[in-house]
Amino acid sequence: MPYHAGVPIDLAAAAAHLAAADPVMAGLVRAVGPLDLRPPRPGHFEALCRSIVYQQLSGRAAGAIFERFRALYGPAGAFPEPAAVLATPPETLRAAGLSRQKIASLHSLAAHFVAGDLDERGLEHWPDEEVIAHLVRVRGIGRWTAEMFLIFQLQRPDVLPVDDLGINRAIMRRYGLPAMPKPEQVRAIGAPWRPHATVACLYLWRSEDTALPA
């Protein structure tokens, strides 16, 4: 299915497709009920900075650090341009609570934007795999982070992160597997979900947070 930038995911149509294509998904659609998807953040650079800051931290701790990072550049609500982040000395970022590794990642991300290797419009319009290929060139951003960006920020309709722990755990439970699935198993199970794999993932994640029978 071709991707058209700016077209929102039709959650109801995706749920109907999944319910018709896969009996397990049909059960999840009934049990979980209607989904919602939070609107994306205003800027992709901000969303990627947030992804870096939040890596391997609890939500509360990461949120506090992210707000201190944002406050370095002006009043609440403003977010710095990439050039401003790139020009910020490491010791200033350290004072906001960022680790050396995350400072290096933020500087790398900002440098890619300043150089034009990444830009807001390109991220909107590149195909999924091209977005991933560009993002993984940034220090500290791997394929999983890029896939989460595709799902939650760009809200692409057909993303299947085969290495996601939550997805794999939900597939093991809901599909009665004896062990966590390998990537090729996830792709095979997910084949009927196309072109709505993103919404299938949302149902699987939600099923892990919902009191559903195994």
C-alpha atoms as a PDB file:
ATOM      1  CA  MET A   1       0.000   0.000   0.000  1.00  0.00           C
ATOM      2  CA  PRO A   2       1.551   3.352  -0.952  1.00  0.00           C
ATOM      3  CA  TYR A   3       2.051   5.805   1.889  1.00  0.00           C
ATOM      4  CA  HIS A   4       0.608   9.303   1.549  1.00  0.00           C
ATOM      5  CA  ALA A   5       2.067  11.876   3.943  1.00  0.00           C
ATOM      6  CA  GLY A   6      -0.449  13.614   6.147  1.00  0.00           C
ATOM      7  CA  VAL A   7      -3.169  10.966   5.804  1.00  0.00           C
ATOM      8  CA  PRO A   8      -4.153   9.784   9.317  1.00  0.00           C
ATOM      9  CA  ILE A   9      -4.436   6.114  10.160  1.00  0.00           C
ATOM     10  CA  ASP A  10      -8.038   4.921   9.847  1.00  0.00           C
ATOM     11  CA  LEU A  11      -8.219   2.953  13.081  1.00  0.00           C
ATOM     12  CA  ALA A  12     -11.717   1.613  12.448  1.00  0.00           C
ATOM     13  CA  ALA A  13     -10.896   0.371   8.944  1.00  0.00           C
ATOM     14  CA  ALA A  14      -7.673  -1.198  10.206  1.00  0.00           C
ATOM     15  CA  ALA A  15      -9.517  -2.968  13.029  1.00  0.00           C
ATOM     16  CA  ALA A  16     -12.084  -4.331  10.573  1.00  0.00           C
ATOM     17  CA  HIS A  17      -9.321  -5.654   8.309  1.00  0.00           C
ATOM     18  CA  LEU A  18      -7.497  -7.312  11.207  1.00  0.00           C
ATOM     19  CA  ALA A  19     -10.658  -8.923  12.554  1.00  0.00           C
ATOM     20  CA  ALA A  20     -11.464 -10.376   9.136  1.00  0.00           C
ATOM     21  CA  ALA A  21      -7.913 -11.524   8.381  1.00  0.00           C
ATOM     22  CA  ASP A  22      -6.838 -13.159  11.660  1.00  0.00           C
ATOM     23  CA  PRO A  23      -9.036 -14.949  14.254  1.00  0.00           C
ATOM     24  CA  VAL A  24      -6.643 -14.086  17.089  1.00  0.00           C
ATOM     25  CA  MET A  25      -6.738 -10.430  16.124  1.00  0.00           C
ATOM     26  CA  ALA A  26     -10.521 -10.630  15.906  1.00  0.00           C
ATOM     27  CA  GLY A  27     -10.553 -11.668  19.560  1.00  0.00           C
ATOM     28  CA  LEU A  28      -8.215  -8.843  20.541  1.00  0.00           C
ATOM     29  CA  VAL A  29     -10.270  -6.266  18.651  1.00  0.00           C
ATOM     30  CA  ARG A  30     -13.377  -7.392  20.548  1.00  0.00           C
ATOM     31  CA  ALA A  31     -11.662  -7.594  23.943  1.00  0.00           C
ATOM     32  CA  VAL A  32      -9.606  -4.402  23.782  1.00  0.00           C
ATOM     33  CA  GLY A  33     -12.201  -2.256  22.054  1.00  0.00           C
ATOM     34  CA  PRO A  34     -11.624   0.952  20.092  1.00  0.00           C
ATOM     35  CA  LEU A  35      -8.108   2.359  20.036  1.00  0.00           C
ATOM     36  CA  ASP A  36      -6.888   5.907  20.098  1.00  0.00           C
ATOM     37  CA  LEU A  37      -3.567   7.283  18.894  1.00  0.00           C
ATOM     38  CA  ARG A  38      -2.086  10.384  20.483  1.00  0.00           C
ATOM     39  CA  PRO A  39      -1.394  13.210  18.018  1.00  0.00           C
ATOM     40  CA  PRO A  40       2.278  13.486  17.042  1.00  0.00           C
ATOM     41  CA  ARG A  41       4.517  16.136  18.549  1.00  0.00           C
ATOM     42  CA  PRO A  42       4.810  19.415  16.620  1.00  0.00           C
ATOM     43  CA  GLY A  43       8.365  18.807  15.403  1.00  0.00           C
ATOM     44  CA  HIS A  44      10.239  15.675  14.396  1.00  0.00           C
ATOM     45  CA  PHE A  45      13.538  16.993  15.762  1.00  0.00           C
ATOM     46  CA  GLU A  46      11.889  17.457  19.157  1.00  0.00           C
ATOM     47  CA  ALA A  47      10.382  13.956  19.003  1.00  0.00           C
ATOM     48  CA  LEU A  48      13.768  12.414  18.212  1.00  0.00           C
ATOM     49  CA  CYS A  49      15.493  14.370  20.990  1.00  0.00           C
ATOM     50  CA  ARG A  50      12.826  13.098  23.348  1.00  0.00           C
ATOM     51  CA  SER A  51      13.411   9.514  22.180  1.00  0.00           C
ATOM     52  CA  ILE A  52      17.109   9.834  22.967  1.00  0.00           C
ATOM     53  CA  VAL A  53      16.568  11.390  26.397  1.00  0.00           C
ATOM     54  CA  TYR A  54      14.000   8.743  27.388  1.00  0.00           C
ATOM     55  CA  GLN A  55      16.166   5.749  26.437  1.00  0.00           C
ATOM     56  CA  GLN A  56      16.652   3.335  29.369  1.00  0.00           C
ATOM     57  CA  LEU A  57      15.081   5.679  31.936  1.00  0.00           C
ATOM     58  CA  SER A  58      11.782   5.654  33.800  1.00  0.00           C
ATOM     59  CA  GLY A  59       9.195   8.042  32.424  1.00  0.00           C
ATOM     60  CA  ARG A  60       9.309  10.363  35.438  1.00  0.00           C
ATOM     61  CA  ALA A  61      13.100  10.664  35.545  1.00  0.00           C
ATOM     62  CA  ALA A  62      13.357  11.108  31.784  1.00  0.00           C
ATOM     63  CA  GLY A  63      10.579  13.698  31.787  1.00  0.00           C
ATOM     64  CA  ALA A  64      12.375  15.800  34.399  1.00  0.00           C
ATOM     65  CA  ILE A  65      15.649  15.670  32.461  1.00  0.00           C
ATOM     66  CA  PHE A  66      13.891  16.495  29.193  1.00  0.00           C
ATOM     67  CA  GLU A  67      12.249  19.574  30.721  1.00  0.00           C
ATOM     68  CA  ARG A  68      15.607  20.769  32.103  1.00  0.00           C
ATOM     69  CA  PHE A  69      17.123  20.240  28.662  1.00  0.00           C
ATOM     70  CA  ARG A  70      14.318  22.218  27.020  1.00  0.00           C
ATOM     71  CA  ALA A  71      14.610  25.009  29.616  1.00  0.00           C
ATOM     72  CA  LEU A  72      18.219  25.638  28.595  1.00  0.00           C
ATOM     73  CA  TYR A  73      16.947  27.325  25.448  1.00  0.00           C
ATOM     74  CA  GLY A  74      14.151  29.592  26.584  1.00  0.00           C
ATOM     75  CA  PRO A  75      10.636  29.737  27.998  1.00  0.00           C
ATOM     76  CA  ALA A  76       8.330  26.768  28.305  1.00  0.00           C
ATOM     77  CA  GLY A  77       6.817  25.730  24.999  1.00  0.00           C
ATOM     78  CA  ALA A  78       9.831  26.721  22.922  1.00  0.00           C
ATOM     79  CA  PHE A  79      12.084  24.027  21.508  1.00  0.00           C
ATOM     80  CA  PRO A  80      15.619  24.700  20.264  1.00  0.00           C
ATOM     81  CA  GLU A  81      16.690  24.532  16.657  1.00  0.00           C
ATOM     82  CA  PRO A  82      19.254  21.836  15.788  1.00  0.00           C
ATOM     83  CA  ALA A  83      22.029  24.427  15.443  1.00  0.00           C
ATOM     84  CA  ALA A  84      21.422  25.614  19.001  1.00  0.00           C
ATOM     85  CA  VAL A  85      21.655  22.081  20.385  1.00  0.00           C
ATOM     86  CA  LEU A  86      24.806  21.412  18.381  1.00  0.00           C
ATOM     87  CA  ALA A  87      26.396  24.593  19.774  1.00  0.00           C
ATOM     88  CA  THR A  88      25.597  23.745  23.402  1.00  0.00           C
ATOM     89  CA  PRO A  89      28.730  22.700  25.321  1.00  0.00           C
ATOM     90  CA  PRO A  90      28.667  19.185  26.776  1.00  0.00           C
ATOM     91  CA  GLU A  91      29.143  20.504  30.306  1.00  0.00           C
ATOM     92  CA  THR A  92      25.957  22.573  29.987  1.00  0.00           C
ATOM     93  CA  LEU A  93      24.018  19.505  28.898  1.00  0.00           C
ATOM     94  CA  ARG A  94      25.584  17.457  31.695  1.00  0.00           C
ATOM     95  CA  ALA A  95      24.256  20.001  34.193  1.00  0.00           C
ATOM     96  CA  ALA A  96      20.743  19.243  32.909  1.00  0.00           C
ATOM     97  CA  GLY A  97      21.227  15.605  33.894  1.00  0.00           C
ATOM     98  CA  LEU A  98      22.128  14.090  30.527  1.00  0.00           C
ATOM     99  CA  SER A  99      24.684  11.295  30.340  1.00  0.00           C
ATOM    100  CA  ARG A 100      27.754  11.615  28.139  1.00  0.00           C
ATOM    101  CA  GLN A 101      26.337   9.001  25.768  1.00  0.00           C
ATOM    102  CA  LYS A 102      23.072  10.902  25.365  1.00  0.00           C
ATOM    103  CA  ILE A 103      24.895  14.188  24.878  1.00  0.00           C
ATOM    104  CA  ALA A 104      26.879  12.569  22.068  1.00  0.00           C
ATOM    105  CA  SER A 105      23.628  11.253  20.567  1.00  0.00           C
ATOM    106  CA  LEU A 106      21.890  14.642  20.762  1.00  0.00           C
ATOM    107  CA  HIS A 107      24.885  16.352  19.163  1.00  0.00           C
ATOM    108  CA  SER A 108      24.971  13.684  16.442  1.00  0.00           C
ATOM    109  CA  LEU A 109      21.246  14.127  15.753  1.00  0.00           C
ATOM    110  CA  ALA A 110      21.580  17.903  15.629  1.00  0.00           C
ATOM    111  CA  ALA A 111      24.593  17.633  13.311  1.00  0.00           C
ATOM    112  CA  HIS A 112      22.610  15.485  10.865  1.00  0.00           C
ATOM    113  CA  PHE A 113      19.837  18.099  10.791  1.00  0.00           C
ATOM    114  CA  VAL A 114      22.292  20.990  10.394  1.00  0.00           C
ATOM    115  CA  ALA A 115      24.074  19.175   7.544  1.00  0.00           C
ATOM    116  CA  GLY A 116      20.759  18.492   5.798  1.00  0.00           C
ATOM    117  CA  ASP A 117      21.014  14.707   6.042  1.00  0.00           C
ATOM    118  CA  LEU A 118      17.802  14.843   8.082  1.00  0.00           C
ATOM    119  CA  ASP A 119      15.019  17.372   7.744  1.00  0.00           C
ATOM    120  CA  GLU A 120      11.406  17.684   8.778  1.00  0.00           C
ATOM    121  CA  ARG A 121      10.016  17.433   5.246  1.00  0.00           C
ATOM    122  CA  GLY A 122      12.182  14.476   4.280  1.00  0.00           C
ATOM    123  CA  LEU A 123      11.079  12.530   7.327  1.00  0.00           C
ATOM    124  CA  GLU A 124       7.458  13.192   6.365  1.00  0.00           C
ATOM    125  CA  HIS A 125       7.812  11.943   2.802  1.00  0.00           C
ATOM    126  CA  TRP A 126      10.530   9.270   2.716  1.00  0.00           C
ATOM    127  CA  PRO A 127       9.345   5.637   2.600  1.00  0.00           C
ATOM    128  CA  ASP A 128       9.582   3.735   5.879  1.00  0.00           C
ATOM    129  CA  GLU A 129      12.855   1.970   5.133  1.00  0.00           C
ATOM    130  CA  GLU A 130      14.449   5.203   3.948  1.00  0.00           C
ATOM    131  CA  VAL A 131      13.458   6.912   7.198  1.00  0.00           C
ATOM    132  CA  ILE A 132      15.043   4.041   9.122  1.00  0.00           C
ATOM    133  CA  ALA A 133      18.201   4.139   6.987  1.00  0.00           C
ATOM    134  CA  HIS A 134      18.653   7.855   7.685  1.00  0.00           C
ATOM    135  CA  LEU A 135      17.924   7.637  11.403  1.00  0.00           C
ATOM    136  CA  VAL A 136      20.238   4.731  12.208  1.00  0.00           C
ATOM    137  CA  ARG A 137      23.170   6.840  10.993  1.00  0.00           C
ATOM    138  CA  VAL A 138      22.667   8.949  14.106  1.00  0.00           C
ATOM    139  CA  ARG A 139      24.697   7.850  17.091  1.00  0.00           C
ATOM    140  CA  GLY A 140      22.452   6.173  19.656  1.00  0.00           C
ATOM    141  CA  ILE A 141      19.496   5.559  17.335  1.00  0.00           C
ATOM    142  CA  GLY A 142      18.928   1.952  16.290  1.00  0.00           C
ATOM    143  CA  ARG A 143      16.275   0.296  14.203  1.00  0.00           C
ATOM    144  CA  TRP A 144      13.849  -0.136  17.122  1.00  0.00           C
ATOM    145  CA  THR A 145      13.949   3.576  17.987  1.00  0.00           C
ATOM    146  CA  ALA A 146      13.428   4.415  14.319  1.00  0.00           C
ATOM    147  CA  GLU A 147      10.445   2.060  14.144  1.00  0.00           C
ATOM    148  CA  MET A 148       8.868   3.649  17.233  1.00  0.00           C
ATOM    149  CA  PHE A 149       9.339   7.027  15.546  1.00  0.00           C
ATOM    150  CA  LEU A 150       7.557   5.690  12.455  1.00  0.00           C
ATOM    151  CA  ILE A 151       4.658   4.394  14.548  1.00  0.00           C
ATOM    152  CA  PHE A 152       4.088   7.136  17.106  1.00  0.00           C
ATOM    153  CA  GLN A 153       5.462  10.295  15.470  1.00  0.00           C
ATOM    154  CA  LEU A 154       5.017   9.773  11.725  1.00  0.00           C
ATOM    155  CA  GLN A 155       2.091   7.412  12.375  1.00  0.00           C
ATOM    156  CA  ARG A 156       2.856   5.197   9.412  1.00  0.00           C
ATOM    157  CA  PRO A 157       0.200   2.496   8.957  1.00  0.00           C
ATOM    158  CA  ASP A 158       2.220  -0.656   8.242  1.00  0.00           C
ATOM    159  CA  VAL A 159       5.157  -0.934  10.652  1.00  0.00           C
ATOM    160  CA  LEU A 160       6.026  -4.267  12.296  1.00  0.00           C
ATOM    161  CA  PRO A 161       8.911  -4.034  14.811  1.00  0.00           C
ATOM    162  CA  VAL A 162       9.897  -7.695  14.907  1.00  0.00           C
ATOM    163  CA  ASP A 163      12.416  -7.216  17.727  1.00  0.00           C
ATOM    164  CA  ASP A 164      10.081  -5.411  20.121  1.00  0.00           C
ATOM    165  CA  LEU A 165       9.895  -7.271  23.431  1.00  0.00           C
ATOM    166  CA  GLY A 166       6.283  -6.326  24.125  1.00  0.00           C
ATOM    167  CA  ILE A 167       5.128  -7.410  20.671  1.00  0.00           C
ATOM    168  CA  ASN A 168       6.996 -10.698  20.944  1.00  0.00           C
ATOM    169  CA  ARG A 169       5.641 -11.422  24.418  1.00  0.00           C
ATOM    170  CA  ALA A 170       2.076 -10.669  23.319  1.00  0.00           C
ATOM    171  CA  ILE A 171       2.433 -12.863  20.219  1.00  0.00           C
ATOM    172  CA  MET A 172       3.778 -15.736  22.322  1.00  0.00           C
ATOM    173  CA  ARG A 173       0.817 -15.509  24.697  1.00  0.00           C
ATOM    174  CA  ARG A 174      -1.983 -14.805  22.236  1.00  0.00           C
ATOM    175  CA  TYR A 175      -0.835 -17.272  19.579  1.00  0.00           C
ATOM    176  CA  GLY A 176       0.036 -20.044  22.037  1.00  0.00           C
ATOM    177  CA  LEU A 177       3.728 -20.298  21.195  1.00  0.00           C
ATOM    178  CA  PRO A 178       6.011 -22.303  23.500  1.00  0.00           C
ATOM    179  CA  ALA A 179       8.705 -19.618  23.432  1.00  0.00           C
ATOM    180  CA  MET A 180       9.313 -16.058  22.306  1.00  0.00           C
ATOM    181  CA  PRO A 181       9.010 -15.891  18.507  1.00  0.00           C
ATOM    182  CA  LYS A 182      11.960 -15.330  16.215  1.00  0.00           C
ATOM    183  CA  PRO A 183      11.794 -12.412  13.754  1.00  0.00           C
ATOM    184  CA  GLU A 184      10.820 -14.675  10.865  1.00  0.00           C
ATOM    185  CA  GLN A 185       7.943 -16.078  12.944  1.00  0.00           C
ATOM    186  CA  VAL A 186       6.726 -12.569  13.728  1.00  0.00           C
ATOM    187  CA  ARG A 187       6.787 -11.706  10.024  1.00  0.00           C
ATOM    188  CA  ALA A 188       4.876 -14.875   9.135  1.00  0.00           C
ATOM    189  CA  ILE A 189       2.237 -14.348  11.818  1.00  0.00           C
ATOM    190  CA  GLY A 190       1.979 -10.693  10.844  1.00  0.00           C
ATOM    191  CA  ALA A 191       1.612 -11.269   7.106  1.00  0.00           C
ATOM    192  CA  PRO A 192      -2.234 -11.230   7.219  1.00  0.00           C
ATOM    193  CA  TRP A 193      -2.147  -7.914   9.091  1.00  0.00           C
ATOM    194  CA  ARG A 194      -0.715  -6.052   6.105  1.00  0.00           C
ATOM    195  CA  PRO A 195      -1.227  -3.224   5.299  1.00  0.00           C
ATOM    196  CA  HIS A 196      -2.319  -2.435   8.871  1.00  0.00           C
ATOM    197  CA  ALA A 197       0.543  -3.878  10.934  1.00  0.00           C
ATOM    198  CA  THR A 198       0.854  -0.705  13.013  1.00  0.00           C
ATOM    199  CA  VAL A 199      -2.672  -1.078  14.380  1.00  0.00           C
ATOM    200  CA  ALA A 200      -2.072  -4.790  15.011  1.00  0.00           C
ATOM    201  CA  CYS A 201       0.914  -3.786  17.136  1.00  0.00           C
ATOM    202  CA  LEU A 202      -1.214  -1.295  19.044  1.00  0.00           C
ATOM    203  CA  TYR A 203      -3.673  -4.089  19.858  1.00  0.00           C
ATOM    204  CA  LEU A 204      -0.874  -6.410  20.941  1.00  0.00           C
ATOM    205  CA  TRP A 205       0.667  -3.782  23.210  1.00  0.00           C
ATOM    206  CA  ARG A 206      -2.732  -2.937  24.662  1.00  0.00           C
ATOM    207  CA  SER A 207      -3.426  -6.619  25.294  1.00  0.00           C
ATOM    208  CA  GLU A 208      -0.393  -6.725  27.576  1.00  0.00           C
ATOM    209  CA  ASP A 209      -1.892  -3.911  29.667  1.00  0.00           C
ATOM    210  CA  THR A 210      -5.411  -5.362  29.733  1.00  0.00           C
ATOM    211  CA  ALA A 211      -6.695  -8.195  31.903  1.00  0.00           C
ATOM    212  CA  LEU A 212      -7.320 -10.629  29.055  1.00  0.00           C
ATOM    213  CA  PRO A 213      -7.226 -14.417  29.368  1.00  0.00           C
ATOM    214  CA  ALA A 214      -4.037 -15.906  27.903  1.00  0.00           C
END
